[in-house]
CSV table of C-alpha atoms in Angstrom, one decimal:
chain,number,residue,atom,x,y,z
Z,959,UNK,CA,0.0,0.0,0.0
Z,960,UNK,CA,2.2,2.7,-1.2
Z,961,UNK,CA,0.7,6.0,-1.1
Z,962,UNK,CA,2.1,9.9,-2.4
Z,963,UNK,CA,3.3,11.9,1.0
Z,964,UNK,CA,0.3,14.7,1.8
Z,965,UNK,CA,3.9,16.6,3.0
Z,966,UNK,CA,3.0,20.0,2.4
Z,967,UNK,CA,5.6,21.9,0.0
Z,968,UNK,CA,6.6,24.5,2.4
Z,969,UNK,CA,7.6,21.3,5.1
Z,970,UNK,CA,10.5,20.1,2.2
Z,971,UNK,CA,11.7,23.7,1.9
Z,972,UNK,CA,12.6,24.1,5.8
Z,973,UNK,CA,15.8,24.9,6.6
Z,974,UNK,CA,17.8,23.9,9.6
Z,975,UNK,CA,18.9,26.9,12.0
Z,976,UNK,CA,22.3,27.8,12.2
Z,977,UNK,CA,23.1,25.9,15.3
Z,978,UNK,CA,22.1,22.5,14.2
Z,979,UNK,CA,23.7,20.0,12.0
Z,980,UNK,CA,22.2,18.0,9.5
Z,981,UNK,CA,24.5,15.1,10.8
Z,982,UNK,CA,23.8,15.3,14.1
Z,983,UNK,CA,21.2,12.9,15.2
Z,984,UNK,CA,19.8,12.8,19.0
Z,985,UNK,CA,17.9,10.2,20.2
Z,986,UNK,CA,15.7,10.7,23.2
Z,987,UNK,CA,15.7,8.0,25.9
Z,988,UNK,CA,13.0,7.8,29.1
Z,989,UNK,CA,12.6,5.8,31.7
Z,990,UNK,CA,10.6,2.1,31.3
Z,991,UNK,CA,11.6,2.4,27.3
Z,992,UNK,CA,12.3,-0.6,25.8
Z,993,UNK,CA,15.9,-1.8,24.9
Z,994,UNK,CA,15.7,-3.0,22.0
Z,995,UNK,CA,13.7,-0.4,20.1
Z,996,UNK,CA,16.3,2.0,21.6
Z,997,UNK,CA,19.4,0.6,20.8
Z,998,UNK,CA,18.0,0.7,17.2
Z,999,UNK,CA,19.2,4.4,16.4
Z,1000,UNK,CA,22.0,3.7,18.8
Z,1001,UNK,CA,23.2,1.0,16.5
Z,1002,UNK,CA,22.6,3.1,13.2
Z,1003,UNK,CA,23.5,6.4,13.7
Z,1004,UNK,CA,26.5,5.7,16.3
Z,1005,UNK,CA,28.6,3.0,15.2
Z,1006,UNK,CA,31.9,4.6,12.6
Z,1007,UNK,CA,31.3,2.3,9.8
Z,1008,UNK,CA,33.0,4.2,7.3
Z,1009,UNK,CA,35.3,1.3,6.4
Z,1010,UNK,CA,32.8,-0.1,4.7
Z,1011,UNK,CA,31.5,2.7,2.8
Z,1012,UNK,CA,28.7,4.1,5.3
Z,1013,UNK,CA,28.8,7.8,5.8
Z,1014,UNK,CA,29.2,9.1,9.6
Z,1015,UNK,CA,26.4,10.5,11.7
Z,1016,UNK,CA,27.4,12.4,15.2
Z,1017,UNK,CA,25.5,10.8,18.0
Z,1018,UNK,CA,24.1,12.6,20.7
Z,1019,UNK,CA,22.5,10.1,23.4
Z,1020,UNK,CA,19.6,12.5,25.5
Z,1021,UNK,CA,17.7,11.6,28.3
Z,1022,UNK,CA,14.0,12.9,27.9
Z,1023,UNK,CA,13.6,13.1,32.0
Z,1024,UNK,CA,15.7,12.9,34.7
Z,1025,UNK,CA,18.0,9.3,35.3
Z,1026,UNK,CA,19.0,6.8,35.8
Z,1027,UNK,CA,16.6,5.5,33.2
Z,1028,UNK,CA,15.1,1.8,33.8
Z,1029,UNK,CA,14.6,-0.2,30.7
Z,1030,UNK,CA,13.8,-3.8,29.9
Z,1031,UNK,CA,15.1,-6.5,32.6
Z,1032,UNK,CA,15.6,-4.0,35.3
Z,1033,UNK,CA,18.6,-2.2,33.2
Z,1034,UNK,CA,19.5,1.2,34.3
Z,1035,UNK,CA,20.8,3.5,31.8
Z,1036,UNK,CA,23.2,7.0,32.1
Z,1037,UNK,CA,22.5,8.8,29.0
Z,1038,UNK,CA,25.6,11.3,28.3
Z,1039,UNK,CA,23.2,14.2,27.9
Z,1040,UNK,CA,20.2,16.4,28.7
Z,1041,UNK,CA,17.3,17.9,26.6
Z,1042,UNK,CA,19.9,21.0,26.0
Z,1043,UNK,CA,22.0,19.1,23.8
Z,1044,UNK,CA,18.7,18.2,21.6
Z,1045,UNK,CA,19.6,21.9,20.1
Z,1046,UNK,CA,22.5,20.9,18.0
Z,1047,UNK,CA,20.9,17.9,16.3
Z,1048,UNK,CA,19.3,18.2,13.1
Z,1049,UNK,CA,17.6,14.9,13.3
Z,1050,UNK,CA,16.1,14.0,16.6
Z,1051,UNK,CA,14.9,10.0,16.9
Z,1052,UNK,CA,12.2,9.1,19.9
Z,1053,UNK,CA,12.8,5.1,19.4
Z,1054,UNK,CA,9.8,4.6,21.7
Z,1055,UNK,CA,7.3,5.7,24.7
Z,1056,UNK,CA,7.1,3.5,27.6
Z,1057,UNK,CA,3.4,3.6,27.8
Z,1058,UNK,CA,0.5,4.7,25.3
Z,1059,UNK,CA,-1.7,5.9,28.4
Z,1060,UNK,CA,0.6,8.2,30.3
Z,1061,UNK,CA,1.7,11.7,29.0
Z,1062,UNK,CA,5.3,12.0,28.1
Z,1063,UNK,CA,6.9,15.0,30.0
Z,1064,UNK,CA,6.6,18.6,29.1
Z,1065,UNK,CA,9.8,19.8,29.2
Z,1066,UNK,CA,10.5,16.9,26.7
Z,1067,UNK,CA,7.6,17.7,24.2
Z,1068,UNK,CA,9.0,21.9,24.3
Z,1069,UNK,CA,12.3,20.6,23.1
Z,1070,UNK,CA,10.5,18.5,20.2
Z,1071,UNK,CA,8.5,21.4,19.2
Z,1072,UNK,CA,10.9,23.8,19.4
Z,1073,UNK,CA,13.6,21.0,17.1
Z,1074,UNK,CA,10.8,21.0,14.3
Z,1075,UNK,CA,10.3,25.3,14.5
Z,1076,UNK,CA,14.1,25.3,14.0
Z,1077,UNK,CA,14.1,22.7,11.1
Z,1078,UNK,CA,15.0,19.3,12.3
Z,1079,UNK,CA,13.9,16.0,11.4
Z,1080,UNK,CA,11.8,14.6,13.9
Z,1081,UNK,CA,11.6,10.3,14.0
Z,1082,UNK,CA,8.8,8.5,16.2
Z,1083,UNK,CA,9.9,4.5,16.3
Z,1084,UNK,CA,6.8,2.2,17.1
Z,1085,UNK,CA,5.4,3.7,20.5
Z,1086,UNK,CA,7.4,6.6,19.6
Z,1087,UNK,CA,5.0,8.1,17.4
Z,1088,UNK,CA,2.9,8.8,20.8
Z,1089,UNK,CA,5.2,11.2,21.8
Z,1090,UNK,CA,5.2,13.1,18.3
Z,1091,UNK,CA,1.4,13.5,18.8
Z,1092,UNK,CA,2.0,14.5,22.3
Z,1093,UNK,CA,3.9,17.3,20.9
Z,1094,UNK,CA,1.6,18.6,18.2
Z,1095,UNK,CA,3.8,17.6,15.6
Z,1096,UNK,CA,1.5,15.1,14.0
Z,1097,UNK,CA,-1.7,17.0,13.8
Z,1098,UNK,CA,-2.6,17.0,10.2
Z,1099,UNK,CA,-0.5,14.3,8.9
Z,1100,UNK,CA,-0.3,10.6,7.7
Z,1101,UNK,CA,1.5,8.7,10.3
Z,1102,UNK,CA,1.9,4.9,11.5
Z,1103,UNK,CA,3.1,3.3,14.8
Z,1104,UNK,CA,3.0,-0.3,15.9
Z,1105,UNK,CA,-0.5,-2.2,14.7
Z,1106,UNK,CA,-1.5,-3.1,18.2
Z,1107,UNK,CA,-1.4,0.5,19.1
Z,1108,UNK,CA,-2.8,1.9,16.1
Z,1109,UNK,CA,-6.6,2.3,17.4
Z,1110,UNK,CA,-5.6,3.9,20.7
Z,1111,UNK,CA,-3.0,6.6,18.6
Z,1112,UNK,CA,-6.5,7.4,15.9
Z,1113,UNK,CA,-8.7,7.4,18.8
Z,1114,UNK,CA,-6.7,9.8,21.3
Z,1115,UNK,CA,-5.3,11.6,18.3
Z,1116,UNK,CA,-8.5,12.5,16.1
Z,1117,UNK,CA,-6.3,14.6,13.6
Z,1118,UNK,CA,-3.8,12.4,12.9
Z,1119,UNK,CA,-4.3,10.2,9.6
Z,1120,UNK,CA,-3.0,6.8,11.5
Z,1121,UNK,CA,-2.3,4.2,8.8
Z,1122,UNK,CA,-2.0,0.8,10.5
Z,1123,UNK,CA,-1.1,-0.7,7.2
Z,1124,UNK,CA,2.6,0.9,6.4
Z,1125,UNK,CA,5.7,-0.3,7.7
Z,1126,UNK,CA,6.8,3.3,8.0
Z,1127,UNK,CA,5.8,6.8,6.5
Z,1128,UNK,CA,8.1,9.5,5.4
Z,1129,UNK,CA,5.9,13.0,5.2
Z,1130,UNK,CA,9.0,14.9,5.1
Z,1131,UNK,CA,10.1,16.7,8.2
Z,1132,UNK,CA,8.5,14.1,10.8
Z,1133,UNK,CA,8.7,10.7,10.3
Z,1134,UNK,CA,7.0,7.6,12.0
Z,1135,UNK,CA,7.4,4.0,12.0
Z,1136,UNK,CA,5.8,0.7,13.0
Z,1137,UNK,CA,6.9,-2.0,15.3
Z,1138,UNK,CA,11.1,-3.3,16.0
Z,1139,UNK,CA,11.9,-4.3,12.4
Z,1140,UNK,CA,10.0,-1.6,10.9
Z,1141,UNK,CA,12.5,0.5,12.7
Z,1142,UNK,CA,15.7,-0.4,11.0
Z,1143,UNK,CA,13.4,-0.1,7.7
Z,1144,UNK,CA,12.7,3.3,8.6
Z,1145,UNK,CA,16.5,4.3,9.9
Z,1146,UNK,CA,17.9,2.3,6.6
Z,1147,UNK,CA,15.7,4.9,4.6
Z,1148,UNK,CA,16.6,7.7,6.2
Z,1149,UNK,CA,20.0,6.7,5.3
Z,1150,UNK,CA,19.1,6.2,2.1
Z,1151,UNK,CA,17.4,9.7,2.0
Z,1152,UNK,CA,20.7,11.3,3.1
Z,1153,UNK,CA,23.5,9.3,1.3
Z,1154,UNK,CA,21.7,7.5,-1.3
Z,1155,UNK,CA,21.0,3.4,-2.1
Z,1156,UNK,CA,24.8,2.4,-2.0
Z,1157,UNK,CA,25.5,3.6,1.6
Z,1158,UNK,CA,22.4,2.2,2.6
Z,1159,UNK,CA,22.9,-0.8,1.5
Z,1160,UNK,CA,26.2,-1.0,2.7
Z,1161,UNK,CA,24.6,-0.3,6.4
Z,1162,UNK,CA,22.0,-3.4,5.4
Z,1163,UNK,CA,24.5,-5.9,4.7
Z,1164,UNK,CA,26.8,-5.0,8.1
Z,1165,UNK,CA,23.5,-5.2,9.9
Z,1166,UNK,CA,22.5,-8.2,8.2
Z,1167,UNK,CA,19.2,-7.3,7.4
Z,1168,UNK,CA,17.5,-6.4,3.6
Z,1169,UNK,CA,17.7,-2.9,2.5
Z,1170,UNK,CA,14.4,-3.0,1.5
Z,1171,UNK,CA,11.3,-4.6,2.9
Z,1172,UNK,CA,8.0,-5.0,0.3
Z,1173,UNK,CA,4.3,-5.3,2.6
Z,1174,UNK,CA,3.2,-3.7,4.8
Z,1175,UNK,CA,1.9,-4.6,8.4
Z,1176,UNK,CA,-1.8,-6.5,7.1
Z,1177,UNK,CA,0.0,-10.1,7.0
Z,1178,UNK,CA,1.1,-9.4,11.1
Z,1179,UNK,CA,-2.5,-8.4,12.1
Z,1180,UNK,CA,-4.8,-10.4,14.3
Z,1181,UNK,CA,-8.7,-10.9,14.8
Z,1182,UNK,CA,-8.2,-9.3,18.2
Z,1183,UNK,CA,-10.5,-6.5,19.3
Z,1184,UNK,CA,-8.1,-3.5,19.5
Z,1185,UNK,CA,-7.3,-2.7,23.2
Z,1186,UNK,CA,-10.1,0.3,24.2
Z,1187,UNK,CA,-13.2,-1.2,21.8
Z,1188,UNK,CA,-13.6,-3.3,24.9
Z,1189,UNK,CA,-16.1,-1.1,26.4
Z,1190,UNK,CA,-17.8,0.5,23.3
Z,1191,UNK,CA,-21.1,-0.2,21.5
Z,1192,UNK,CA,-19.4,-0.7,18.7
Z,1193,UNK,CA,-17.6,-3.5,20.4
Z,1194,UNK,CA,-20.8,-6.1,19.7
Z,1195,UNK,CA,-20.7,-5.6,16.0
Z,1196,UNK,CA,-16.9,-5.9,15.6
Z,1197,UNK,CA,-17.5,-9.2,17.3
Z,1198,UNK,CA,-20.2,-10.7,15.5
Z,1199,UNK,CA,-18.8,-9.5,12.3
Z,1200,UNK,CA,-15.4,-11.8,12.8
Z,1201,UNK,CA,-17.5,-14.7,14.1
Z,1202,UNK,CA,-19.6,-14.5,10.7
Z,1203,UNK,CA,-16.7,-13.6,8.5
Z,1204,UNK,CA,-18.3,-16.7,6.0
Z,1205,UNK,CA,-21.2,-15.1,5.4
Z,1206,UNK,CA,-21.3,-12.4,2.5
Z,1207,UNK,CA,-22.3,-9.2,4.5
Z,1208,UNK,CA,-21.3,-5.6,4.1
Z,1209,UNK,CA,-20.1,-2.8,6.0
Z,1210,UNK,CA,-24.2,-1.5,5.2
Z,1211,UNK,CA,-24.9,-4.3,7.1
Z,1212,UNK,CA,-22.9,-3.9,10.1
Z,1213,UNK,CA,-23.9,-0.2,10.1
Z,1214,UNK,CA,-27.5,-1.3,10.2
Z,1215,UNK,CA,-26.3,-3.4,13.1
Z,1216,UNK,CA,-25.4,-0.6,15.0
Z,1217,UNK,CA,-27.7,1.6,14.4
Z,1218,UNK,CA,-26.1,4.0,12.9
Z,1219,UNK,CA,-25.7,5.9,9.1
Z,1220,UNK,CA,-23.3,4.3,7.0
Z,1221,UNK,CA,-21.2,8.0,7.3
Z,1222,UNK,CA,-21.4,7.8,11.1
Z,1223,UNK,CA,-20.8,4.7,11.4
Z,1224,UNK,CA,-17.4,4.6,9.1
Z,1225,UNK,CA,-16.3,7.4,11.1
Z,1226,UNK,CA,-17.2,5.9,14.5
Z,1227,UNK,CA,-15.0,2.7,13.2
Z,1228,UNK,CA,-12.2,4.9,12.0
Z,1229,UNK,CA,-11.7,6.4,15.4
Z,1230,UNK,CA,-12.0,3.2,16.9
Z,1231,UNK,CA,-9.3,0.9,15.2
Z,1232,UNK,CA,-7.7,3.4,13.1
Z,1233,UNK,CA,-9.0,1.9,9.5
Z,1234,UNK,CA,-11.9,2.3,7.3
Z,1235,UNK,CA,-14.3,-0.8,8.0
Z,1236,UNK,CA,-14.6,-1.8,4.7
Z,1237,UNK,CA,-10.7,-2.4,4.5
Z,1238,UNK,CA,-10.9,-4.2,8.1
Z,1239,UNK,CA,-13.5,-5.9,6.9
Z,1240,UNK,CA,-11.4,-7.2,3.7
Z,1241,UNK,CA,-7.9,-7.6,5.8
Z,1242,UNK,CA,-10.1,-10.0,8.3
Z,1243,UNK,CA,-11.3,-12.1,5.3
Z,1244,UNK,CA,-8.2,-12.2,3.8
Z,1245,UNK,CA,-6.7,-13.7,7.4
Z,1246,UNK,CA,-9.4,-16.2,7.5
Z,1247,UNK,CA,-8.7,-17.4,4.3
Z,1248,UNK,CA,-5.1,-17.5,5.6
Z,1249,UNK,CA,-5.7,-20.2,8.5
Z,1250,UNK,CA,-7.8,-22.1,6.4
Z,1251,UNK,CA,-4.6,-22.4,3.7
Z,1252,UNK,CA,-2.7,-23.5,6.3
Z,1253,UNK,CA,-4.7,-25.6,8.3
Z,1254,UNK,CA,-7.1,-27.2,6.2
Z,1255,UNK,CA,-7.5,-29.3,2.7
Z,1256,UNK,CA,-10.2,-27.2,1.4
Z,1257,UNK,CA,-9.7,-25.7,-2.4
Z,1258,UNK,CA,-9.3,-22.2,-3.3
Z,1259,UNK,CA,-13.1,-21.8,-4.3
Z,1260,UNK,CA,-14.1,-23.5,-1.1
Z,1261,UNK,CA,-11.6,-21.2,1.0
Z,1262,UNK,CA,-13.5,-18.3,-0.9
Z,1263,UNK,CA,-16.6,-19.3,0.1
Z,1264,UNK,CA,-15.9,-19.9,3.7
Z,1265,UNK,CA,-14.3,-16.5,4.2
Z,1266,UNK,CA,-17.4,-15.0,2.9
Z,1267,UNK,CA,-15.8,-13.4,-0.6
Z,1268,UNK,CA,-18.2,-13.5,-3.6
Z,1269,UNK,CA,-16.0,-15.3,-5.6
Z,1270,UNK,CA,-13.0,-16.8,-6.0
Z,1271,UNK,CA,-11.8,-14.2,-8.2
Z,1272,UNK,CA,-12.3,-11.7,-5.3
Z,1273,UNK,CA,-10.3,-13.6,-3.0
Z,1274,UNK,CA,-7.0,-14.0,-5.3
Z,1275,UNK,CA,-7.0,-10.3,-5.7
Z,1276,UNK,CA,-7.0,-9.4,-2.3
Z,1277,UNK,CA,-5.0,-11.6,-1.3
Z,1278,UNK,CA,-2.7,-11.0,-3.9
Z,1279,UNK,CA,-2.7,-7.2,-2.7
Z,1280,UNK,CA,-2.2,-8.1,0.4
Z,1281,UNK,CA,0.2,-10.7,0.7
Z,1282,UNK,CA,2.2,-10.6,-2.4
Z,1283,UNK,CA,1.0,-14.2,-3.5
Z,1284,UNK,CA,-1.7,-16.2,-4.9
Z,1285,UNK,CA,-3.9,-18.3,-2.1
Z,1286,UNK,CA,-2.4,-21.4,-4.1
Z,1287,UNK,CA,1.4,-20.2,-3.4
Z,1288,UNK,CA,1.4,-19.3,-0.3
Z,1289,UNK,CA,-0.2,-22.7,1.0
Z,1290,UNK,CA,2.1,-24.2,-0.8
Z,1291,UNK,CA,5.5,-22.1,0.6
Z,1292,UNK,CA,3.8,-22.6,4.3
Z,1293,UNK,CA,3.5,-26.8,3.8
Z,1294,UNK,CA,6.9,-26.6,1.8
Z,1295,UNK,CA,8.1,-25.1,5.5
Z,1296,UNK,CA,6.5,-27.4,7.6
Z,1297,UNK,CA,8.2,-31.1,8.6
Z,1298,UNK,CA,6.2,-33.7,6.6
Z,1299,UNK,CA,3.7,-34.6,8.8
Z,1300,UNK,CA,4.1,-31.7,11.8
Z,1301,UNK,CA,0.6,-30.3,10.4
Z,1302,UNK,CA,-2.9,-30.5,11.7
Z,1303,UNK,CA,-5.8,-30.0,8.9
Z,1304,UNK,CA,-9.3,-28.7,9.4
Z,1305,UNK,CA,-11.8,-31.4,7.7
Z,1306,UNK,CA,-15.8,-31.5,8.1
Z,1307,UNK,CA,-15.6,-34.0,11.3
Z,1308,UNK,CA,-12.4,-32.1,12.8
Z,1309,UNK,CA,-9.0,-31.7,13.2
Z,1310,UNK,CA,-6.4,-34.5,12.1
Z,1311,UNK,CA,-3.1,-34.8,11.2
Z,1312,UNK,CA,-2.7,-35.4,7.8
Z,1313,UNK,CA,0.7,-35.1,4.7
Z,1314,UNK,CA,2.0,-32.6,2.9
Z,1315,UNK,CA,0.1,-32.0,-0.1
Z,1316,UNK,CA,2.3,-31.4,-3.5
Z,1317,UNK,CA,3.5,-28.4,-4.8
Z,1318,UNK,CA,1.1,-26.7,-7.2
Z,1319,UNK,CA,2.7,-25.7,-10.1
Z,1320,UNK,CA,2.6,-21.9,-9.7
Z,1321,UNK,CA,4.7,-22.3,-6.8
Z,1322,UNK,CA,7.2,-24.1,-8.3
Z,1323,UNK,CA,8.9,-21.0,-9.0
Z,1324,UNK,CA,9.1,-19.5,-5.8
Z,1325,UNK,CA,12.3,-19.2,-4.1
Z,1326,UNK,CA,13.4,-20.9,-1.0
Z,1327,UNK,CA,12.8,-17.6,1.0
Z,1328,UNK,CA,9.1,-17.2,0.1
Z,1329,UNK,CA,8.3,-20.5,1.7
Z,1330,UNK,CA,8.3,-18.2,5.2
Z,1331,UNK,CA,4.5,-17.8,6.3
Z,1332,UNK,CA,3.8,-14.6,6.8
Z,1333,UNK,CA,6.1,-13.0,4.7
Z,1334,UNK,CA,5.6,-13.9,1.4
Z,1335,UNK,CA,7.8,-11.7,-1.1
Z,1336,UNK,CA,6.6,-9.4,-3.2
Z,1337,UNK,CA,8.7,-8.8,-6.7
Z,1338,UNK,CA,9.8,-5.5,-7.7
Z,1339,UNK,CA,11.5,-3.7,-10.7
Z,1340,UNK,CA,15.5,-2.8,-10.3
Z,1341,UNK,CA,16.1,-0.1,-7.7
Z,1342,UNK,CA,12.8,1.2,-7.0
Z,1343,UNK,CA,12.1,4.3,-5.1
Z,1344,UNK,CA,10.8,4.0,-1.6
Z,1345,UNK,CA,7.8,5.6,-2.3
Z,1346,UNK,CA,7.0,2.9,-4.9
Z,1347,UNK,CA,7.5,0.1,-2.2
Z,1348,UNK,CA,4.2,-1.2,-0.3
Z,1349,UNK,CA,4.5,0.1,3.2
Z,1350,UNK,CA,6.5,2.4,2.5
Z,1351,UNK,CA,5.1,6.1,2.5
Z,1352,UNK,CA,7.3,8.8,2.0
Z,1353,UNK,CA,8.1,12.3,0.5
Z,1354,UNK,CA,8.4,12.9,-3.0
């Protein structure tokens, strides 16, 4: 799902302030974050690997309240500097927020603000994007953040344009990104953005990681309810509409369900989980049909059926859209992956174990690296752009 950046054209004109340097980067550290998602920037932007042809960023490492900072396992952590230092960076990373229900501090969200006035580059990683809202600084504009937390960012955050599909979004000036992986995608790119495809990809191979991912975030999704439906009306028809995914229904329907217009009732949805029901509605079809590739013997037309698509022609197109792969490849590449006989099938009397069926022959092609579940490959022409790359939303 590649979209155009809505970056406005004044945002790509900014300039930084005469104090800050474009290769400076300062990332932001608080208390309860977790490790991993900070050492992410850490890793990037403060290692010298100029031996192998990967330009050199200045690190500053700032602490966003006062220390020691607690992090994952009971770690304590001294960061080096203060919000002051925050001034001199022309890139300033929050890797991620240590809860999405508490308020990040003040003093922190001043410094953020006052970073984007003068210029800089501001960078939310997963949870980080919370912060960036915090701050003002994503009224307005597309953004993503982890999918589990993308309801609770559109619901608390009306006026951002949360997109729980994209790995990351670039809208020029302020940047946000989903979950762990999606942040070295997102650091990779801003790489890319300053130094082009060869340094990036020179960082990619030392980190040993591609220097492009294809998809976006739909093949990680779950049917569960997002965390703060719980307690809303809307709650009921969200449930019965993924306990009747194999009947043919509409959104129409499930507005009529609730009570409600079909325009109040897409934007009551939006709010709630951060996507336009008709899309949900499609992404949980094309999950069920998932399961029922990988877990059952029924054929493609049956699996249509089942998952409540109109025809089978409807479901190899979204799924295709959405997964990269024909319903017939991918339950292929997942049995190619399994041990023969470590599989459980879904029959008309039950569960039993059954063998591995044969290849079809439109997977034969496949390489050995699609046969991963969940992340089937997409192709893509020599050197594309970013912005061309599913789940990957950034400025022209």
């Amino acid at each position: 799902m590649s979209h155009d950046s809505t970056a406005a054209p004044e945002t790509a004109a900014r300039k930084l302030s005469g104090r800050r340097r474009k290769e400076i980067v300062a990332v932001l550290l608080f208390s309860g974050g977790p490790i991993f998602e900070s050492s992410i920037p850490l890793s990037v932007f403060g290692i010298d690997r100029q031996d192998a042809g990967v330009p050199r960023y200045r690190l500053l490492v700032c602490a966003g309240e006062e220390g020691p900072l607690r992090t994952t396992g009971g770690l304590e952590l001294t960061a080096p500097q203060g919000l002051e230092a925050i001034s001199r960076a022309g890139t300033v990373v929050v890797p991620a927020w240590r809860s999405i229900t508490s308020p990040p501090p003040e003093d922190a969200l001043d410094a953020l603000r006052r970073a984007h006035e003068e210029g800089a580059r501001i960078v939310g990683l997963c949870t980080g994007a919370f912060v960036l809202a915090a701050a003002g600084l994503l009224d307005g504009r597309p953004a993503t953040t982890h999918w589990m937390y993308a309801p609770t960012l559109a619901k608390r955050y009306p006026s951002v344009h949360v997109d729980p599909r994209e790995l990351f979004v670039d809208d020029g000036d302020v940047l946000t990104s989903a979950g762990t992986a999606a942040g070295i995608d997102l650091c990779l790119h801003i790489v890319r953005t300053d130094h082009g495809n060869e340094a990036a990809g020179a960082l990619a191979r030392r980190l040993v990681v591609p220097p492009r991912r294809s998809g976006g975030q739909e093949r990680y999704l779950d049917r569960s309810l997002p965390e703060e439906i719980g307690a809303d009306p809307l709650a009921e028809v969200v449930a019965w509409a993924l306990e009747h995914l194999h009947e043919q229904f509409d959104v129409e329907t499930l507005a009529a369900r609730a009570y409600m217009s079909r325009r109040t009732f897409d934007r009551r949805f939006r709010s709630l989980t951060g996507s336009a029901p008709l899309q949900w509605l499609i992404t949980q079809r094309v999950l069920q049909a998932q399961r029922l590739l990988e877990t059952s013997d029924y054929s493609v037309d049956e699996v249509a059926g089942r998952c409540g698509f109109r025809s089978p022609v409807a479901l190899r197109g979204h799924f295709r859209r959405q997964l990269g792969s024909s319903p017939a490849a991918y339950r292929a590449a997942y049995r190619a992956r399994r041990p023969q006989g470590d599989r459980t099938v879904v029959t008309e009397a039950g569960t039993e174990g059954a063998p591995r069926v044969p290849v079809p022959p439109e997977a034969a092609a496949l390489p050995p690296e699609s046969a991963v579940p969940y992340q089937t490959r997409r192709s893509a022409p020599p050197m594309p752009t970013a912005a061309s790359l599913p789940g990957q939303r950034s400025a022209p």
